[in-house]
Coordinates of C-alpha atoms in Angstrom, one line a residue:
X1 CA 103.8 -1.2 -48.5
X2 CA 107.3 -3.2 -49.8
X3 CA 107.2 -4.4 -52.9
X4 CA 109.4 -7.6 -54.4
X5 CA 107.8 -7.1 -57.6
X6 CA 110.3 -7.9 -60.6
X7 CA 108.3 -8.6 -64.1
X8 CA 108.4 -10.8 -66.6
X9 CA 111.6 -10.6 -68.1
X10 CA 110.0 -11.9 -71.5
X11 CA 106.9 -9.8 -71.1
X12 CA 107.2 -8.1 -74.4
X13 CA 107.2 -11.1 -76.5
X14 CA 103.6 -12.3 -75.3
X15 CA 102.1 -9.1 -76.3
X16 CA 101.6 -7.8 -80.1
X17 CA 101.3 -3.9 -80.2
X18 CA 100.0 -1.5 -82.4
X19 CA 100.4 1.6 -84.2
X20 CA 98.2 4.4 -83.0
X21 CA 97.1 6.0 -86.0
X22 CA 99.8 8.6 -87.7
X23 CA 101.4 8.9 -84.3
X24 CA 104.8 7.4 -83.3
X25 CA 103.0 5.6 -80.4
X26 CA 102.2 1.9 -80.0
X27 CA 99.6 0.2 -77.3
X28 CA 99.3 -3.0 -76.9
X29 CA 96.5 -4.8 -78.7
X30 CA 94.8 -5.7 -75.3
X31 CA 95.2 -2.1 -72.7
X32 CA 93.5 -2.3 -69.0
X33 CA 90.7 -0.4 -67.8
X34 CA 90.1 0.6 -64.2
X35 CA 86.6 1.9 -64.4
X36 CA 85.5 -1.1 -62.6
X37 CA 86.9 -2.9 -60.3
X38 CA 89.5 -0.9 -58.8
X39 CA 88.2 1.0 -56.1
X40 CA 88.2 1.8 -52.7
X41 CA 85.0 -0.9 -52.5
X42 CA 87.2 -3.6 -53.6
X43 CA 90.3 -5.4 -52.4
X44 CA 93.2 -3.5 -53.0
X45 CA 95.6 -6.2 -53.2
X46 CA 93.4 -8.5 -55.8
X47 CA 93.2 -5.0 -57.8
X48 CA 97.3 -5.1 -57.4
X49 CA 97.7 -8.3 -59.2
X50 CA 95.3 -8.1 -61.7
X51 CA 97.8 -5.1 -62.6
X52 CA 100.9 -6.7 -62.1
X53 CA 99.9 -9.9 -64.0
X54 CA 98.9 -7.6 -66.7
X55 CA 102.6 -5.8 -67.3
X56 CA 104.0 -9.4 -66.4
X57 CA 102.0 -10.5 -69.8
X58 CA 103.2 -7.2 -71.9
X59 CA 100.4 -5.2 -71.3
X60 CA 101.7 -1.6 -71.1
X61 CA 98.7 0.9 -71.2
X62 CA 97.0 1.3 -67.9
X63 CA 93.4 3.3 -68.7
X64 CA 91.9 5.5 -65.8
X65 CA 89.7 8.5 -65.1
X66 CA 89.0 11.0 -62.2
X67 CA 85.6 9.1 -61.3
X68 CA 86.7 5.6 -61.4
X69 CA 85.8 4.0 -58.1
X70 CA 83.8 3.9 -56.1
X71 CA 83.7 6.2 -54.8
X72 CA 85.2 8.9 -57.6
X73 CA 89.1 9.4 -57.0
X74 CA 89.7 6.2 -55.8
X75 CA 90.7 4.0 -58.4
X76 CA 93.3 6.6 -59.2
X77 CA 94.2 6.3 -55.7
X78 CA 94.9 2.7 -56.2
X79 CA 96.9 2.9 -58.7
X80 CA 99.3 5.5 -57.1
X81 CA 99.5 2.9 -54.4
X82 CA 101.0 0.3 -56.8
X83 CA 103.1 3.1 -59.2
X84 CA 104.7 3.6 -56.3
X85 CA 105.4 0.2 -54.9
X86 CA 105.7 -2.2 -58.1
X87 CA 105.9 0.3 -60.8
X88 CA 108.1 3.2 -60.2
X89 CA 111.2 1.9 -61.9
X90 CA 108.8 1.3 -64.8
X91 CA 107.2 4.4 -65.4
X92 CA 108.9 4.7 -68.9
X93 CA 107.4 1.6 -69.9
X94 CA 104.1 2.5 -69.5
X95 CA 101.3 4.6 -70.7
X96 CA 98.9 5.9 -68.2
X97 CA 96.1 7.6 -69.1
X98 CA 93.0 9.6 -67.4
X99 CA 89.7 11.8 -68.6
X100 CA 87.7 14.0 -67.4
X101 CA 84.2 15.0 -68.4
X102 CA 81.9 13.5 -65.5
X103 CA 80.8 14.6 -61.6
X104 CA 83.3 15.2 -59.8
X105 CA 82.9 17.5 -57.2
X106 CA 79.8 20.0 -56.1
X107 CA 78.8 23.3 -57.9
X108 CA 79.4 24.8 -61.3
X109 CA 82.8 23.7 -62.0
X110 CA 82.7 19.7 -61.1
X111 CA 81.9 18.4 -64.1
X112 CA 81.7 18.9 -68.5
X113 CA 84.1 20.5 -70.5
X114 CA 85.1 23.9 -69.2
X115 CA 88.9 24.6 -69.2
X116 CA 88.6 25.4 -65.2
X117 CA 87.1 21.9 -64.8
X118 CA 89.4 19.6 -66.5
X119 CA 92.9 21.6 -65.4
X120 CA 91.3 21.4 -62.0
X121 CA 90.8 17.8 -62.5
X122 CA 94.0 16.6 -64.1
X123 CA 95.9 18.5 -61.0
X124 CA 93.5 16.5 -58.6
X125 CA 94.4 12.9 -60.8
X126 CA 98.2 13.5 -60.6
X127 CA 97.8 14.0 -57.1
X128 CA 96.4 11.4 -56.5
X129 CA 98.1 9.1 -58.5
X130 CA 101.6 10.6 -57.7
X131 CA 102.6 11.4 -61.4
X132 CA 103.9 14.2 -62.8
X133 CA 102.4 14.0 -66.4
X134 CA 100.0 11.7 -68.0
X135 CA 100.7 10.1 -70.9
X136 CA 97.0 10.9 -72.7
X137 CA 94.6 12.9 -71.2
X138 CA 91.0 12.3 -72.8
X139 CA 88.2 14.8 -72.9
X140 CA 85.6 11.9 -71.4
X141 CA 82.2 13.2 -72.9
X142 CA 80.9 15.6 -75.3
X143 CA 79.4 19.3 -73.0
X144 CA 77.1 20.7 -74.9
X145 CA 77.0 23.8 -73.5
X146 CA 80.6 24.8 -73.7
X147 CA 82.3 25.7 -77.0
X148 CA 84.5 23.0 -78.3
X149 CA 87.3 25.6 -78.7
X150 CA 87.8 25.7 -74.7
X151 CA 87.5 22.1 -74.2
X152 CA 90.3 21.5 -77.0
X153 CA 92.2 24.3 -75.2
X154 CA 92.3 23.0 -72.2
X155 CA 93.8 19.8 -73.3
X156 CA 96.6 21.9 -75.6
X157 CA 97.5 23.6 -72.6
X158 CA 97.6 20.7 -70.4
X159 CA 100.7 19.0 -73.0
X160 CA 102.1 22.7 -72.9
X161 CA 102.2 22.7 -69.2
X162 CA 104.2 19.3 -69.7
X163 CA 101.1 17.9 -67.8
X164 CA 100.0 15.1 -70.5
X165 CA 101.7 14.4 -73.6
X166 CA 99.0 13.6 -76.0
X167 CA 95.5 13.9 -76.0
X168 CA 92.2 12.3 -76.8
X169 CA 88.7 12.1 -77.3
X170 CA 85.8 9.8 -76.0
X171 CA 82.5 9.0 -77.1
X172 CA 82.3 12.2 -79.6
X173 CA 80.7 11.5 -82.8
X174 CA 82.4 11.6 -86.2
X175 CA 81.2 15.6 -87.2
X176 CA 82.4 16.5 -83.7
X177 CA 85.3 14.0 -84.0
X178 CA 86.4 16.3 -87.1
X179 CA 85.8 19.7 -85.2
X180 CA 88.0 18.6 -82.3
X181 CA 90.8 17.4 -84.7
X182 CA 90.8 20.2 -86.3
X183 CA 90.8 22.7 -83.4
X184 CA 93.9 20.4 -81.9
X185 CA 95.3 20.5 -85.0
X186 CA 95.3 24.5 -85.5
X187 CA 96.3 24.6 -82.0
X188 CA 100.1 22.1 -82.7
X189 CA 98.5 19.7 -80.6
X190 CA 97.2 16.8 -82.8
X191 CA 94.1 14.5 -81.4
X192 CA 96.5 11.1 -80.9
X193 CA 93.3 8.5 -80.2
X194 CA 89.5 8.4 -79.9
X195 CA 87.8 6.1 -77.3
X196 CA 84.4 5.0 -78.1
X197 CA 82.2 1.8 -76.6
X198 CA 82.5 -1.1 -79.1
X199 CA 81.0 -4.5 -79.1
X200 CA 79.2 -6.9 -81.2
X201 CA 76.3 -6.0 -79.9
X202 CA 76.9 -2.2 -80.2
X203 CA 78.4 -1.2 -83.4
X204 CA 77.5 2.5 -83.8
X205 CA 81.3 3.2 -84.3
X206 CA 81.2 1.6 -87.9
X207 CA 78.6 4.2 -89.0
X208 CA 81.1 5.7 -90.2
X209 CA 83.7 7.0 -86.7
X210 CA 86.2 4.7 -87.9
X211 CA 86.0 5.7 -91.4
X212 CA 86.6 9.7 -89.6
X213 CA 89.7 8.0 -87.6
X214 CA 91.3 6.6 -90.5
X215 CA 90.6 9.6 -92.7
X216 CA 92.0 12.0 -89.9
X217 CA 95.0 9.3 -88.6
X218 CA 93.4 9.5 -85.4
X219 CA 93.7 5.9 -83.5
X220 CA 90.9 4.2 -81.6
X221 CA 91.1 2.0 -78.3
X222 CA 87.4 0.7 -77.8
X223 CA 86.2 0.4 -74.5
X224 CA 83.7 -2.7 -73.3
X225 CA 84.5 -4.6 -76.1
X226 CA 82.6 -7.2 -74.1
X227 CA 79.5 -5.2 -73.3
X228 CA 79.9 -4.6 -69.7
X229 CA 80.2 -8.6 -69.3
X230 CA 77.6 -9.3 -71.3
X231 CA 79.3 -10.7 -73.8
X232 CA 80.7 -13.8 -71.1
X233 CA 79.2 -17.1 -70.1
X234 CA 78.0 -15.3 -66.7
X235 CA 74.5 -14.7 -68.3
X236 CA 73.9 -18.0 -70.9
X237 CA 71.5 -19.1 -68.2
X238 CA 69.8 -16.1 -66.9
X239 CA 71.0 -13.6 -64.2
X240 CA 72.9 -15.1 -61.7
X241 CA 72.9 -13.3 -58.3
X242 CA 75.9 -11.6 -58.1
X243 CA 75.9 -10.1 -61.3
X244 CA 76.8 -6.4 -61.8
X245 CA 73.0 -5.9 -63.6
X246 CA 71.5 -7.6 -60.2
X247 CA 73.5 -4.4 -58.5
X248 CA 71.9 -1.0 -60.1
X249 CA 75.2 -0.5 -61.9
X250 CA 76.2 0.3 -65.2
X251 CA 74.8 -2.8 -66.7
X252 CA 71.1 -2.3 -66.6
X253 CA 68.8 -5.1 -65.9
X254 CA 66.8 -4.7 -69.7
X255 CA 69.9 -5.4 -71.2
X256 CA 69.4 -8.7 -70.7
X257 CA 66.3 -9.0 -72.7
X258 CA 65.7 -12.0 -74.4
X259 CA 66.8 -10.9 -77.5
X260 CA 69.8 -10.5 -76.3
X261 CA 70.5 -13.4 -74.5
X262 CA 69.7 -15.6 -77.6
X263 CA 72.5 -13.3 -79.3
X264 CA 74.8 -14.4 -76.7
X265 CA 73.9 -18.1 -76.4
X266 CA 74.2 -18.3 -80.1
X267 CA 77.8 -15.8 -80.4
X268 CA 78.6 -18.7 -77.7
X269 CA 78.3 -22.0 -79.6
X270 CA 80.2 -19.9 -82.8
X271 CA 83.3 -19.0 -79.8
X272 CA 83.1 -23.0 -78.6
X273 CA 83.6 -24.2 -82.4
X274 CA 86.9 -21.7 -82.5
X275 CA 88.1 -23.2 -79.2
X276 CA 87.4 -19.6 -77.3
X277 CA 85.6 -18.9 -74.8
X278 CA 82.9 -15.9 -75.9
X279 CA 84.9 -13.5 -74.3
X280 CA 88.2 -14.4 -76.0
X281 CA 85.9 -14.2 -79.3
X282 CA 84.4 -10.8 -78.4
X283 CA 87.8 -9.6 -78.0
X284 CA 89.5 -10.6 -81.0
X285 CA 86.5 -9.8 -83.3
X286 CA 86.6 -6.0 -81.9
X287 CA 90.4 -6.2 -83.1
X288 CA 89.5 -7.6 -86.3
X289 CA 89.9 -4.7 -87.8
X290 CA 92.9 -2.8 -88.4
X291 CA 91.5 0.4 -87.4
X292 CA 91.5 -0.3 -83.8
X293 CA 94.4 0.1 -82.3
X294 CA 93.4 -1.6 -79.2
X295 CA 90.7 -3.1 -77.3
X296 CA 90.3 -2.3 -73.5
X297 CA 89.3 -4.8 -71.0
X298 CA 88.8 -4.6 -67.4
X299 CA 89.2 -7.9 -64.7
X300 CA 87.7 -8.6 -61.9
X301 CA 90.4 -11.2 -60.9
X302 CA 93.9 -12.2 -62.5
X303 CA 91.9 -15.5 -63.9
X304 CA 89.6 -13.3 -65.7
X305 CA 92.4 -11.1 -66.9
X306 CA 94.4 -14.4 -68.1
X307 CA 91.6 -15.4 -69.6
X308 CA 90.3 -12.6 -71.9
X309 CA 94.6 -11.7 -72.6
X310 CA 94.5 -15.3 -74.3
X311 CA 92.1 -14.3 -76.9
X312 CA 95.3 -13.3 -78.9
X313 CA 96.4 -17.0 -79.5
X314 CA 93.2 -17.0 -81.8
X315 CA 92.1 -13.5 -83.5
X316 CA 92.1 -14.6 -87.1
X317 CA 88.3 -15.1 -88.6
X318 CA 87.5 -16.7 -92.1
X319 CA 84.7 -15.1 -93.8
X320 CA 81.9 -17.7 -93.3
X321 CA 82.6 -16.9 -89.2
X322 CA 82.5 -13.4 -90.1
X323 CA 79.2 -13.6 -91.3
X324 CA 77.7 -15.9 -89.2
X325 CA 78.3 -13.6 -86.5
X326 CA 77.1 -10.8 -88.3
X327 CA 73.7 -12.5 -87.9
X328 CA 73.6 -12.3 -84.7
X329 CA 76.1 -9.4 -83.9
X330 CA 73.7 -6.4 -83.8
X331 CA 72.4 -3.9 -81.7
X332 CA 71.2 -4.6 -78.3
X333 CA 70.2 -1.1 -77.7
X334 CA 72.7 -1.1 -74.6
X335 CA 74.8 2.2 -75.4
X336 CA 75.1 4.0 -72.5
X337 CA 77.2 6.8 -74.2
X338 CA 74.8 7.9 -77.0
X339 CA 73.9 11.4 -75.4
X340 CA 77.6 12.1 -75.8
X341 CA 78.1 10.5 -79.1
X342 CA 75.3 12.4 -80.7
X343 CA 75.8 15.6 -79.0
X344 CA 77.1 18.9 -80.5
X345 CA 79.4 21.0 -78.2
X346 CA 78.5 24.5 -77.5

């Protein structure tokens, strides 16, 4: 597979970026996610130029995991396929990073938090993608059955084996966001960022995990910032047949109860008054607040990409918008991560 592929030569002025916490490392307001989208079930080369469209446009941060697919392994796959075709020449500009925390592979040591699992899996992700080190390397869930001291090991001796060089946390509530900083911490290797779900209609991080993230400089990059497409115009008039919720997936069917489709319709009509679309308004209301460091997207397409990317020519809200989405900006009961968030390792 040749590649022609020479980017943007102004990509970094279209893209603002952003401190993450009390680290020396930026992201860009807007990272890409790969859970969806990128797998061996979908067209590799659409996959490819959703990617390079997104460097093209400054964004820098590239956002995988060892069961991205489907099947698992094969979105990393993917992207080794374009690292090595478009990207190679650019691996200093970017930040790549992977978790591990979910099935993986049969028997004891295939999923959770053990220290065998995840270096296992972070050797099978770097083999697959053809990297030598991740930038971050997230602990993806919260194992309750495995003391937090070995899961926080494991990802201090991944950077000490020059395999990742920072680490992070996802979905782990704020008392077990403090234990795992703290271990890291002890251990010289600090917790750089913390990736929880975050939308307006699933706020459980304002409970008080970004108050924990600020306290402990920890930076946040929230994931499905537009509930799993919820937040879109694909479901103002009901489900249309090709929807991810008409497929089993990872948007259920009861999420669109009618609740919550008068949440959207209404967030909808306050986006068309700004001149956004809803997801360009979902977007810049996650980044809102200064706390977040980043909010991470995924695209089916490079329109869709362009279009939720543009959401930065508009992110400032006056404080009657602010509150008129507040009225309708609660939750939809569509957090598919609360058994992590509210669990407490072993």
């Amino acid at each position: 597979m040749q590649s022609t592929y020479r980017p943007d030569a102004s990509r970094y002025e279209k893209m603002s970026y952003r401190r993450s916490g009390r680290s020396g490392l930026d992201l860009p307001a807007i990272s890409l996610g790969l859970w969806q989208n990128f797998g061996a079930t979908d067209v590799f080369e659409t996959g490819r130029a959703v990617l390079r469209r997104a460097f093209d446009r400054g964004v820098t941060h590239f956002d995988l995991a060892n069961n991205y697919g489907p099947p698992p392994g094969s979105a990393e796959e993917n992207f080794g396929r374009v690292m090595a075709a478009d990207f190679r020449a650019h691996r200093d500009e970017l930040v790549i990073s992977t978790k591990a925390g979910y099935d993986m592979w049969p028997g004891p040591y295939g999923s959770w938090g053990s220290r065998k699992y995840l270096t296992a899996s972070l050797d099978q992700s770097l083999k697959r993608m053809g990297l030598e080190y991740v930038d971050i390397f997230y602990s993806h869930r919260v194992d309750p059955n495995t003391p937090l001291e070995e899961t926080m090991g494991a990802l201090d001796h991944a950077v000490r084996q020059g395999k990742a060089l920072y680490v992070g946390i996802s979905s782990y509530s704020p008392e077990m966001t403090r234990r795992a900083s703290a271990i890291l911490k002890d251990l010289g290797t600090p917790c750089l960022i913390h990736q929880p779900s975050y939308s307006m209609l699933n706020r459980w991080v304002e409970g008080g995990l970004l108050d924990t993230l600020e306290d402990l400089g920890i930076g946040c990059i929230a994931f499905s910032p537009l509930a799993q497409g919820l937040l879109t115009t694909k479901y103002l008039n009901g489900q249309p047949a090709d929807a991810r919720a008409a497929k089993g997936g990872s948007l259920r069917a009861n999420f669109l109860s009618q609740e919550n489709l008068d949440r959207v319709r209404a967030l909808n009509e306050i986006a068309q008054r700004r001149g956004q679309t809803l997801a360009q308004m979902a977007i810049a209301w996650v980044l809102r607040d200064p706390r977040i460091t980043s909010a991470l997207i995924g695209a089916r397409n490079v329109e869709q990409l362009d279009n939720s990317l543009d959401a930065l020519q508009n992110t400032a809200f006056s404080p009657e918008e602010l509150a008129e989405i507040d009225r309708f900006a609660v939750d939809g009961e569509i957090n598919l991560w609360r058994n992590s968030s509210t669990a407490e390792a072993g």
